[in-house]
mmCIF file of C-alpha atoms in Angstrom:
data_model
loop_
_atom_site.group_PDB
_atom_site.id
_atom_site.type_symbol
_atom_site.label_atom_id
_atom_site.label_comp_id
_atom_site.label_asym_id
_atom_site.label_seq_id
_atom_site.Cartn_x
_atom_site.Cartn_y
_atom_site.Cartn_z
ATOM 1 C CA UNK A 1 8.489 -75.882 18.368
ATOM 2 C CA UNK A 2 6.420 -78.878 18.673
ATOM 3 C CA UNK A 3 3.116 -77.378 17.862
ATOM 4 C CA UNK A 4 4.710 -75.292 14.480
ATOM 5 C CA UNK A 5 5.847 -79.400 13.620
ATOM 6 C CA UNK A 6 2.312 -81.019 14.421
ATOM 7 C CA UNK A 7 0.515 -78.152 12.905
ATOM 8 C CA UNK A 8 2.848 -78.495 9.562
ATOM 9 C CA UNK A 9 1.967 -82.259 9.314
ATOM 10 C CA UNK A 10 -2.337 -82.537 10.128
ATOM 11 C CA UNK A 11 -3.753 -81.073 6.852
ATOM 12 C CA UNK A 12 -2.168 -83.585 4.630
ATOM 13 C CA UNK A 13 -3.985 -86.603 7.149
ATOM 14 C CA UNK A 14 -7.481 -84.579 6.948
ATOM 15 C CA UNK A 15 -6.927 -84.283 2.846
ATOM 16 C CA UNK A 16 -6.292 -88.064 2.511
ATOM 17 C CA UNK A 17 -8.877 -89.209 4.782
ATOM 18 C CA UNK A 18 -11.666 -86.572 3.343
ATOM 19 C CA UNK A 19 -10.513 -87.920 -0.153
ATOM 20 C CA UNK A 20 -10.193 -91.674 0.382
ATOM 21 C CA UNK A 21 -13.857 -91.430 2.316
ATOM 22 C CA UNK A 22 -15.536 -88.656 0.186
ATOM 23 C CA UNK A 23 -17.031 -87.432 3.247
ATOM 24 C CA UNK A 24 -15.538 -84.360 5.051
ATOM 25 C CA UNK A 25 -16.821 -85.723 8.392
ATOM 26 C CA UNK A 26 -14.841 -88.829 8.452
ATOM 27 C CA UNK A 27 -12.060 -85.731 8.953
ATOM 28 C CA UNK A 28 -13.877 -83.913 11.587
ATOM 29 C CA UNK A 29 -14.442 -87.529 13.498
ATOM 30 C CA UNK A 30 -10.242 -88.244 13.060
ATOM 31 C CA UNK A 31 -9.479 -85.163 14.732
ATOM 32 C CA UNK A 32 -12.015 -85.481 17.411
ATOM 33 C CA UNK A 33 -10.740 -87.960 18.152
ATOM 34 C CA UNK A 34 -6.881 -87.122 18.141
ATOM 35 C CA UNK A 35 -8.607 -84.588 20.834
ATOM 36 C CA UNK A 36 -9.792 -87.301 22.877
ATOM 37 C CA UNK A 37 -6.671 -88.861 22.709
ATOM 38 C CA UNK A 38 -4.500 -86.343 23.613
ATOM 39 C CA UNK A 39 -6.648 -85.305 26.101
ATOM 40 C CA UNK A 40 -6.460 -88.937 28.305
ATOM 41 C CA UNK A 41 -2.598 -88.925 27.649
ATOM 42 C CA UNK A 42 -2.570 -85.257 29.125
ATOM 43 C CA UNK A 43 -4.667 -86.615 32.071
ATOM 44 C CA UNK A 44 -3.006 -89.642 32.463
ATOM 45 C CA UNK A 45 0.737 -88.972 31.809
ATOM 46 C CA UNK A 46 1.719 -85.542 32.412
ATOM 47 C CA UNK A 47 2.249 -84.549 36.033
ATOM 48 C CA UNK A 48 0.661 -81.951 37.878
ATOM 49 C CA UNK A 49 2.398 -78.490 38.191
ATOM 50 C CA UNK A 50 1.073 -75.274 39.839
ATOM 51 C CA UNK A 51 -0.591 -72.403 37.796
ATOM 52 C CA UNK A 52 1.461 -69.606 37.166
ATOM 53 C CA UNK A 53 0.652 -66.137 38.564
ATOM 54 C CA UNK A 54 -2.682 -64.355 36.503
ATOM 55 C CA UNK A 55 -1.229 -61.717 34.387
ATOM 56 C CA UNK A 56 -4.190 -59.093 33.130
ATOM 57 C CA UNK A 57 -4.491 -58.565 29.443
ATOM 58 C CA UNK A 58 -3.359 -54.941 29.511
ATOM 59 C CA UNK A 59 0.100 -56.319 30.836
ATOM 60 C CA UNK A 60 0.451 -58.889 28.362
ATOM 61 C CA UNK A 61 -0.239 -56.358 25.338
ATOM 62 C CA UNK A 62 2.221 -54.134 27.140
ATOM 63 C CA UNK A 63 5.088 -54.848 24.861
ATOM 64 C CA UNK A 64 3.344 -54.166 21.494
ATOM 65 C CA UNK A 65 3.615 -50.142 23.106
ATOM 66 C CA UNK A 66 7.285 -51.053 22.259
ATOM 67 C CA UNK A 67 8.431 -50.166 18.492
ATOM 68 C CA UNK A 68 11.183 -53.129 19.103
ATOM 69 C CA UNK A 69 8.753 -55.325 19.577
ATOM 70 C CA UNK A 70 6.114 -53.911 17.619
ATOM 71 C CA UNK A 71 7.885 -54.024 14.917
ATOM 72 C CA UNK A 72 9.200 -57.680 15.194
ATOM 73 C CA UNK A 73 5.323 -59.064 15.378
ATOM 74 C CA UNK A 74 4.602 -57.097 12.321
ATOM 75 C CA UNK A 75 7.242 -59.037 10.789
ATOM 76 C CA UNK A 76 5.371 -61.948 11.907
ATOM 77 C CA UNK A 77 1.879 -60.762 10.635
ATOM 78 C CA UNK A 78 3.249 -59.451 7.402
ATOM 79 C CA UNK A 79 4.469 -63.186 6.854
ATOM 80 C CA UNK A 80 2.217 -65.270 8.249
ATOM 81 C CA UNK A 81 -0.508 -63.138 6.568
ATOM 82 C CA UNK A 82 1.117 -63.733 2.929
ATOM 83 C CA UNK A 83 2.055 -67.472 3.770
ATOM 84 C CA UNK A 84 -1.369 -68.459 4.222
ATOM 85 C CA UNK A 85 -3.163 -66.188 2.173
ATOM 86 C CA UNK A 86 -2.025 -68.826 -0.426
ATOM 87 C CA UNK A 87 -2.417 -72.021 1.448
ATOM 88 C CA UNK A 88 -6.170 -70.989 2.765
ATOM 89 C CA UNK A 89 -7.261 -72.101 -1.091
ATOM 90 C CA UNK A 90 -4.300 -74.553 -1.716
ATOM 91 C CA UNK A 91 -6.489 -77.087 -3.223
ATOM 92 C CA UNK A 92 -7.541 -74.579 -5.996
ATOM 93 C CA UNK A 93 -4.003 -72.884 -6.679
ATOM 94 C CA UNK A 94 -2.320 -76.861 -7.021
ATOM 95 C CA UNK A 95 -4.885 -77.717 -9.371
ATOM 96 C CA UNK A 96 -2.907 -78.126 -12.277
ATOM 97 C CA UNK A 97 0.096 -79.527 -10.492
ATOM 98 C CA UNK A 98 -2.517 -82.978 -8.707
ATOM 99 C CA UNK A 99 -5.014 -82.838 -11.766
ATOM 100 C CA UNK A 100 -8.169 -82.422 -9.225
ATOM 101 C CA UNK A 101 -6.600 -85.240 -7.049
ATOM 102 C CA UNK A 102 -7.448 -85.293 -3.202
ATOM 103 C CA UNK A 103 -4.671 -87.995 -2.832
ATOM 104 C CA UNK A 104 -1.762 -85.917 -4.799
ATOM 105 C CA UNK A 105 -2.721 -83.019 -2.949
ATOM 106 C CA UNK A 106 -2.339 -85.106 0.334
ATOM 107 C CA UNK A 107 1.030 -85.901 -1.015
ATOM 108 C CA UNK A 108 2.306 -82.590 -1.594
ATOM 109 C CA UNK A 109 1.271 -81.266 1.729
ATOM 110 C CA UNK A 110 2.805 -84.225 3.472
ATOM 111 C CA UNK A 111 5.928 -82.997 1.565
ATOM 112 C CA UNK A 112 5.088 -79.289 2.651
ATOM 113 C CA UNK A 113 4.922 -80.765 6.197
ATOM 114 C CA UNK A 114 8.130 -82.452 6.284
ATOM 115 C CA UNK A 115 10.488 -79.348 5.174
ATOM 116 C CA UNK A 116 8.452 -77.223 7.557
ATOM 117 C CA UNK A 117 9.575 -79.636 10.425
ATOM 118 C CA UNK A 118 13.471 -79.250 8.735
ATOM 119 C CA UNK A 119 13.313 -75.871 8.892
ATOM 120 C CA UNK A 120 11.529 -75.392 12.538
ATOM 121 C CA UNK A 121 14.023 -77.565 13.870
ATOM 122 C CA UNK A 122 17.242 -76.880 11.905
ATOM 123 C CA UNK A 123 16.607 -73.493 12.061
ATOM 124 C CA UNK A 124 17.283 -73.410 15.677
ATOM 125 C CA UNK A 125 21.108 -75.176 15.019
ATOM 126 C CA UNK A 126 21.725 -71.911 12.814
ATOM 127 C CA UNK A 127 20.742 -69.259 15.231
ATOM 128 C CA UNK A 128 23.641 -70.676 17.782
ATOM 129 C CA UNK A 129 26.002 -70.323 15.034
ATOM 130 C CA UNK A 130 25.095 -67.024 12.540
ATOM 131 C CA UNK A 131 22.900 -65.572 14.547
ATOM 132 C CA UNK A 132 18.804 -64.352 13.678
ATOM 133 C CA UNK A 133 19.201 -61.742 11.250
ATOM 134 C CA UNK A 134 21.113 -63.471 8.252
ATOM 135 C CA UNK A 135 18.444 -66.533 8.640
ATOM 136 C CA UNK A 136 15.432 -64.371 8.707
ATOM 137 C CA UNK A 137 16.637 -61.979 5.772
ATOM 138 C CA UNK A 138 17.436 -64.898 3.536
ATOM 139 C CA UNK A 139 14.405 -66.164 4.725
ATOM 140 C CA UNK A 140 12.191 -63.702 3.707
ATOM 141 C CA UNK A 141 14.263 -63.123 0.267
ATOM 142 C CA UNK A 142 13.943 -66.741 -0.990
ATOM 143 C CA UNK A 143 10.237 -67.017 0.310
ATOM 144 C CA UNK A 144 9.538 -63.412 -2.085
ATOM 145 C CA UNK A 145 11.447 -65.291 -4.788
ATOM 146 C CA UNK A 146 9.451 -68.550 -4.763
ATOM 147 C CA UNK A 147 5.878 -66.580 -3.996
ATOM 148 C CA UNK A 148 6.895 -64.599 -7.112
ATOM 149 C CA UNK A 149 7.382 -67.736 -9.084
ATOM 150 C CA UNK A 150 4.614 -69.277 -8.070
ATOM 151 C CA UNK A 151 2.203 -68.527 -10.276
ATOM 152 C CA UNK A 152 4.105 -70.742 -12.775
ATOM 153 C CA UNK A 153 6.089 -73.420 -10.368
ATOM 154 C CA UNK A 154 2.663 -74.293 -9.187
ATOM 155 C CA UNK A 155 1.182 -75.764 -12.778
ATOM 156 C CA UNK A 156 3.478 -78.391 -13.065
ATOM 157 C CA UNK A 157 3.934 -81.359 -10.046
ATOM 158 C CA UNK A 158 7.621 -81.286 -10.133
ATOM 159 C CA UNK A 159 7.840 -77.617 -10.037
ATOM 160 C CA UNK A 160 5.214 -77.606 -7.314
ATOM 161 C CA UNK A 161 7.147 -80.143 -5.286
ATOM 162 C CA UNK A 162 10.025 -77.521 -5.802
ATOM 163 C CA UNK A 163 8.369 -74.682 -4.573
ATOM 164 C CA UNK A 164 6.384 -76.052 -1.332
ATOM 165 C CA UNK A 165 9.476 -77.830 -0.426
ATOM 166 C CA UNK A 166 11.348 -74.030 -0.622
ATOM 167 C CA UNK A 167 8.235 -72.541 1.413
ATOM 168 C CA UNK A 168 8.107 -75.093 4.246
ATOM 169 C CA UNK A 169 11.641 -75.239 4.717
ATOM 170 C CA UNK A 170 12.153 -71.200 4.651
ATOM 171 C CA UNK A 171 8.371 -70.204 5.985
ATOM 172 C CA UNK A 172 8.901 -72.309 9.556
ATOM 173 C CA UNK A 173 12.367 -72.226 9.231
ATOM 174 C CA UNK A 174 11.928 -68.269 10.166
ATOM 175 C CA UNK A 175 9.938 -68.160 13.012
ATOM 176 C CA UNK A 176 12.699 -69.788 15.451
ATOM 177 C CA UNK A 177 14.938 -66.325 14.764
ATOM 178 C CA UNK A 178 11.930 -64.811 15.628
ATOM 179 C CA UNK A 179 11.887 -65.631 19.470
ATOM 180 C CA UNK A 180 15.314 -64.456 20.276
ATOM 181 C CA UNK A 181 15.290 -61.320 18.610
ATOM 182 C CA UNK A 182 12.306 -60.708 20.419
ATOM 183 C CA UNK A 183 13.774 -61.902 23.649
ATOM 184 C CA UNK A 184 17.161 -59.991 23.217
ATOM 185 C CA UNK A 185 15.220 -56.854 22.916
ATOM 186 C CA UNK A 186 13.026 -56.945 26.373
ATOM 187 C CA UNK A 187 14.367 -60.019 28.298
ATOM 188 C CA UNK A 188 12.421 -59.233 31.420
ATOM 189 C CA UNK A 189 8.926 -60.121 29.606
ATOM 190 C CA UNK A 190 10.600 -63.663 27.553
ATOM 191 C CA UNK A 191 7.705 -65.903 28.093
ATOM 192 C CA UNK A 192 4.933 -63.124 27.271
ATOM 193 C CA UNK A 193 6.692 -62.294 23.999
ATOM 194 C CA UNK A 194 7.100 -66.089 22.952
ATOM 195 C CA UNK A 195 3.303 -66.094 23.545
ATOM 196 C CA UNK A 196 2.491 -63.006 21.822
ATOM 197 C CA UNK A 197 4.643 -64.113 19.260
ATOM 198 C CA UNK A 198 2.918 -67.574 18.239
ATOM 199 C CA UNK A 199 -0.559 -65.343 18.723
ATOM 200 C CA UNK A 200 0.618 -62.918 15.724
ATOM 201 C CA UNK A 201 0.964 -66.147 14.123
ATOM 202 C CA UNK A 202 -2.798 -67.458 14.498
ATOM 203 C CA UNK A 203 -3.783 -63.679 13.575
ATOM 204 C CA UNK A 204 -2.134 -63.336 10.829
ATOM 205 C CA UNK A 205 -3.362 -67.056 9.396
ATOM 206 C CA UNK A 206 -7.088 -65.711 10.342
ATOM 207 C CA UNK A 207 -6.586 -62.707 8.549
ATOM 208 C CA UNK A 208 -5.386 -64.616 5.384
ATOM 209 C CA UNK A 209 -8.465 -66.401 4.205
ATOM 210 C CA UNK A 210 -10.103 -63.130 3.676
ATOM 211 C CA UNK A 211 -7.333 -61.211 1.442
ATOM 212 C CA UNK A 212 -7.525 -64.483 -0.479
ATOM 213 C CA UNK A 213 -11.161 -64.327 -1.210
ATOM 214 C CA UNK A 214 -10.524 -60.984 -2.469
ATOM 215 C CA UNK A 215 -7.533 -61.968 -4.711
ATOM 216 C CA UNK A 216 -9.422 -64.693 -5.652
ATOM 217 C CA UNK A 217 -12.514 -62.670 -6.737
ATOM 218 C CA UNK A 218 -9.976 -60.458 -8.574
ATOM 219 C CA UNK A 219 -7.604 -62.472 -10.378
ATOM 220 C CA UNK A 220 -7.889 -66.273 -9.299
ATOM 221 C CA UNK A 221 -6.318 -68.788 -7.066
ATOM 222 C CA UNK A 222 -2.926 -69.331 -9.294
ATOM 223 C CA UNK A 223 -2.049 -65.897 -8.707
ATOM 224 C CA UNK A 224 -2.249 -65.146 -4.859
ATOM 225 C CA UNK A 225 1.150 -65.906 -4.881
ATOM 226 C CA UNK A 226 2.060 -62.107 -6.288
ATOM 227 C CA UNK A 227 -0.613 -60.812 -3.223
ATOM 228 C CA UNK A 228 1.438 -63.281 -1.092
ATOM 229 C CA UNK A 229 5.023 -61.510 -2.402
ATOM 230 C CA UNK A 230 3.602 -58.267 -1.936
ATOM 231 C CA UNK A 231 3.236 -59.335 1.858
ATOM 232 C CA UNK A 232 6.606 -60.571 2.106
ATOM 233 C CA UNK A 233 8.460 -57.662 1.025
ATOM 234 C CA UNK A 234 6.852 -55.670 3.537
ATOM 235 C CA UNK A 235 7.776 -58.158 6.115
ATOM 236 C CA UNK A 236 11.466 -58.032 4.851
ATOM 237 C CA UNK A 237 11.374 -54.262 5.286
ATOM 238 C CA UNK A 238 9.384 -54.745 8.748
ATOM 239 C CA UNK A 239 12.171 -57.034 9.836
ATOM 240 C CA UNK A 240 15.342 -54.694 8.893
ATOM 241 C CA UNK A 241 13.578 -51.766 10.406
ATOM 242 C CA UNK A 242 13.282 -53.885 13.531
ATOM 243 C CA UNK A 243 16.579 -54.718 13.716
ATOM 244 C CA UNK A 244 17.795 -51.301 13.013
ATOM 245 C CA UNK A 245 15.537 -50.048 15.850
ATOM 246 C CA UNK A 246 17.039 -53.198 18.766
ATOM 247 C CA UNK A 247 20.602 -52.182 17.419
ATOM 248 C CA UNK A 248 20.363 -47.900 18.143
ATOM 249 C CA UNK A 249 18.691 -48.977 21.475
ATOM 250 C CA UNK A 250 21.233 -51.072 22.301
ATOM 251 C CA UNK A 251 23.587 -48.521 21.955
ATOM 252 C CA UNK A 252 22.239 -45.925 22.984
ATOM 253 C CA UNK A 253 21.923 -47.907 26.792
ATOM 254 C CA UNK A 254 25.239 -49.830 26.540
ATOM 255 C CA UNK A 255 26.650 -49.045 30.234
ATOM 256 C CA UNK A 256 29.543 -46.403 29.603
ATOM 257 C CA UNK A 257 32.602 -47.567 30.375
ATOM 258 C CA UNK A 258 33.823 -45.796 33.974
ATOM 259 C CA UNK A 259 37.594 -45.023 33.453
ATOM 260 C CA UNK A 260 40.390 -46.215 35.688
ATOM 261 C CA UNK A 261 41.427 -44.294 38.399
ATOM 262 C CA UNK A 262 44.650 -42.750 37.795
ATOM 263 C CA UNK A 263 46.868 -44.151 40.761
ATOM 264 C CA UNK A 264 48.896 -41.540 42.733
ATOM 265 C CA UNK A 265 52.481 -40.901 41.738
#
């Protein structure tokens, strides 16, 4: 949970700094030396604890032979895939909304940042309560519904404030469901699926950059937010067909009930 937080809050720091400097490697030398930072406070302050047993690469991809959990990382990928297919050429689509500004662009990802920490960590406060699926189906609706919009939202600041506000909030605030879904449906494998999980994440964000370059070649950066709704339907249908799946499995190996013996009259 920390590491969705941190990683919601370091491109508006690189943005300002590149912009205040005019230099992109005034950003590069900040993080380094983050790096270097976190690095002695690892050394320094954490203590020691023992590795954990090797586990080959053909048991950790086990799972994905699973259409339960198959099915809930394509969820993931689908998302994650159409979140950042937008936000891989965020300076261009906000370009009406900061007027070519480095520092209102900063600004607006700070905000970004800040609902994305909201919804990572209030997220969690709703799954003890309602459960995953309502939060990650209203999730997914609101985040097609403001994607959809956002070819429009996006030319205006206050409109754009709107709409990253509704995307950091909703777009973090759906991975927490995420891990115990996938936990409830193999509970044996837990840690491996939290892992796999947060690695559909980083594949799907990889995978991003290049179906932007291709909506960008087609139809520009304002409208990548139609590719990106596209992407986010799928992952709503992804996620209900995942559920569906957990649910008949469920019952299908729900112990049967032995009856009572009948005592002797």
């Amino acid at each position: 949970m920390g590491e969705q937080a941190s990683a919601s809050l370091d491109r508006p720091l690189g943005t300002a700094i590149g912009s205040l400097t005019h230099d992109r490697r005034a950003t590069m030398l900040f993080v380094s030396a983050l790096g270097l930072l976190a690095a002695a406070g690892i050394a320094l302050l954490l203590p020691k604890i023992p590795n954990p047993p090797l586990v080959s690469l053909r048991a950790r991809l086990a799972p994905l032979g699973d259409r339960r959990i198959g099915l809930t990382l394509l969820t993931t990928l689908l998302l994650f895939t159409g979140l950042y297919t937008v936000y891989s050429y965020i300076t261009e689509g906000l370009d009406r909304a900061t007027g070519g500004s480095g520092t209102t662009l900063a600004i607006l990802l700070f905000v970004w940042g800040v609902a994305s920490t909201i919804g990572t960590l209030g997220s969690g406060n709703l799954v003890d309560r309602i459960g995953s699926r309502p939060i990650i189906n209203v999730a997914l609706v609101v985040l097609a519904l403001d994607f959809a919009l956002l070819p429009w939202s996006s030319a205006r600041l206050g409109t754009a404030v709107v709409a990253l506000v509704v995307w950091g909030l909703c777009g973090w605030g759906f991975l927490t469901p995420q891990t115990p879904r996938l936990i409830g449906a193999m509970p044996a494998a837990a840690p491996m699926l939290s892992g796999l999980n947060s690695a559909t994440v980083y594949v799907g964000v990889s995978l991003a950059p290049l179906l932007g370059q291709a909506g960008m070649a087609w139809s520009g950066a304002h409208w990548l937010g139609l590719i990106s709704t596209v992407l986010i339907v799928l992952a709503l249908i992804a996620a209900e067909t995942a559920h569906n799946v957990i649910r008949r499995h469920n019952a299908h190996h729900a112990p049967t009930p032995h009856a009572e013996p009948v005592p002797a009259s």
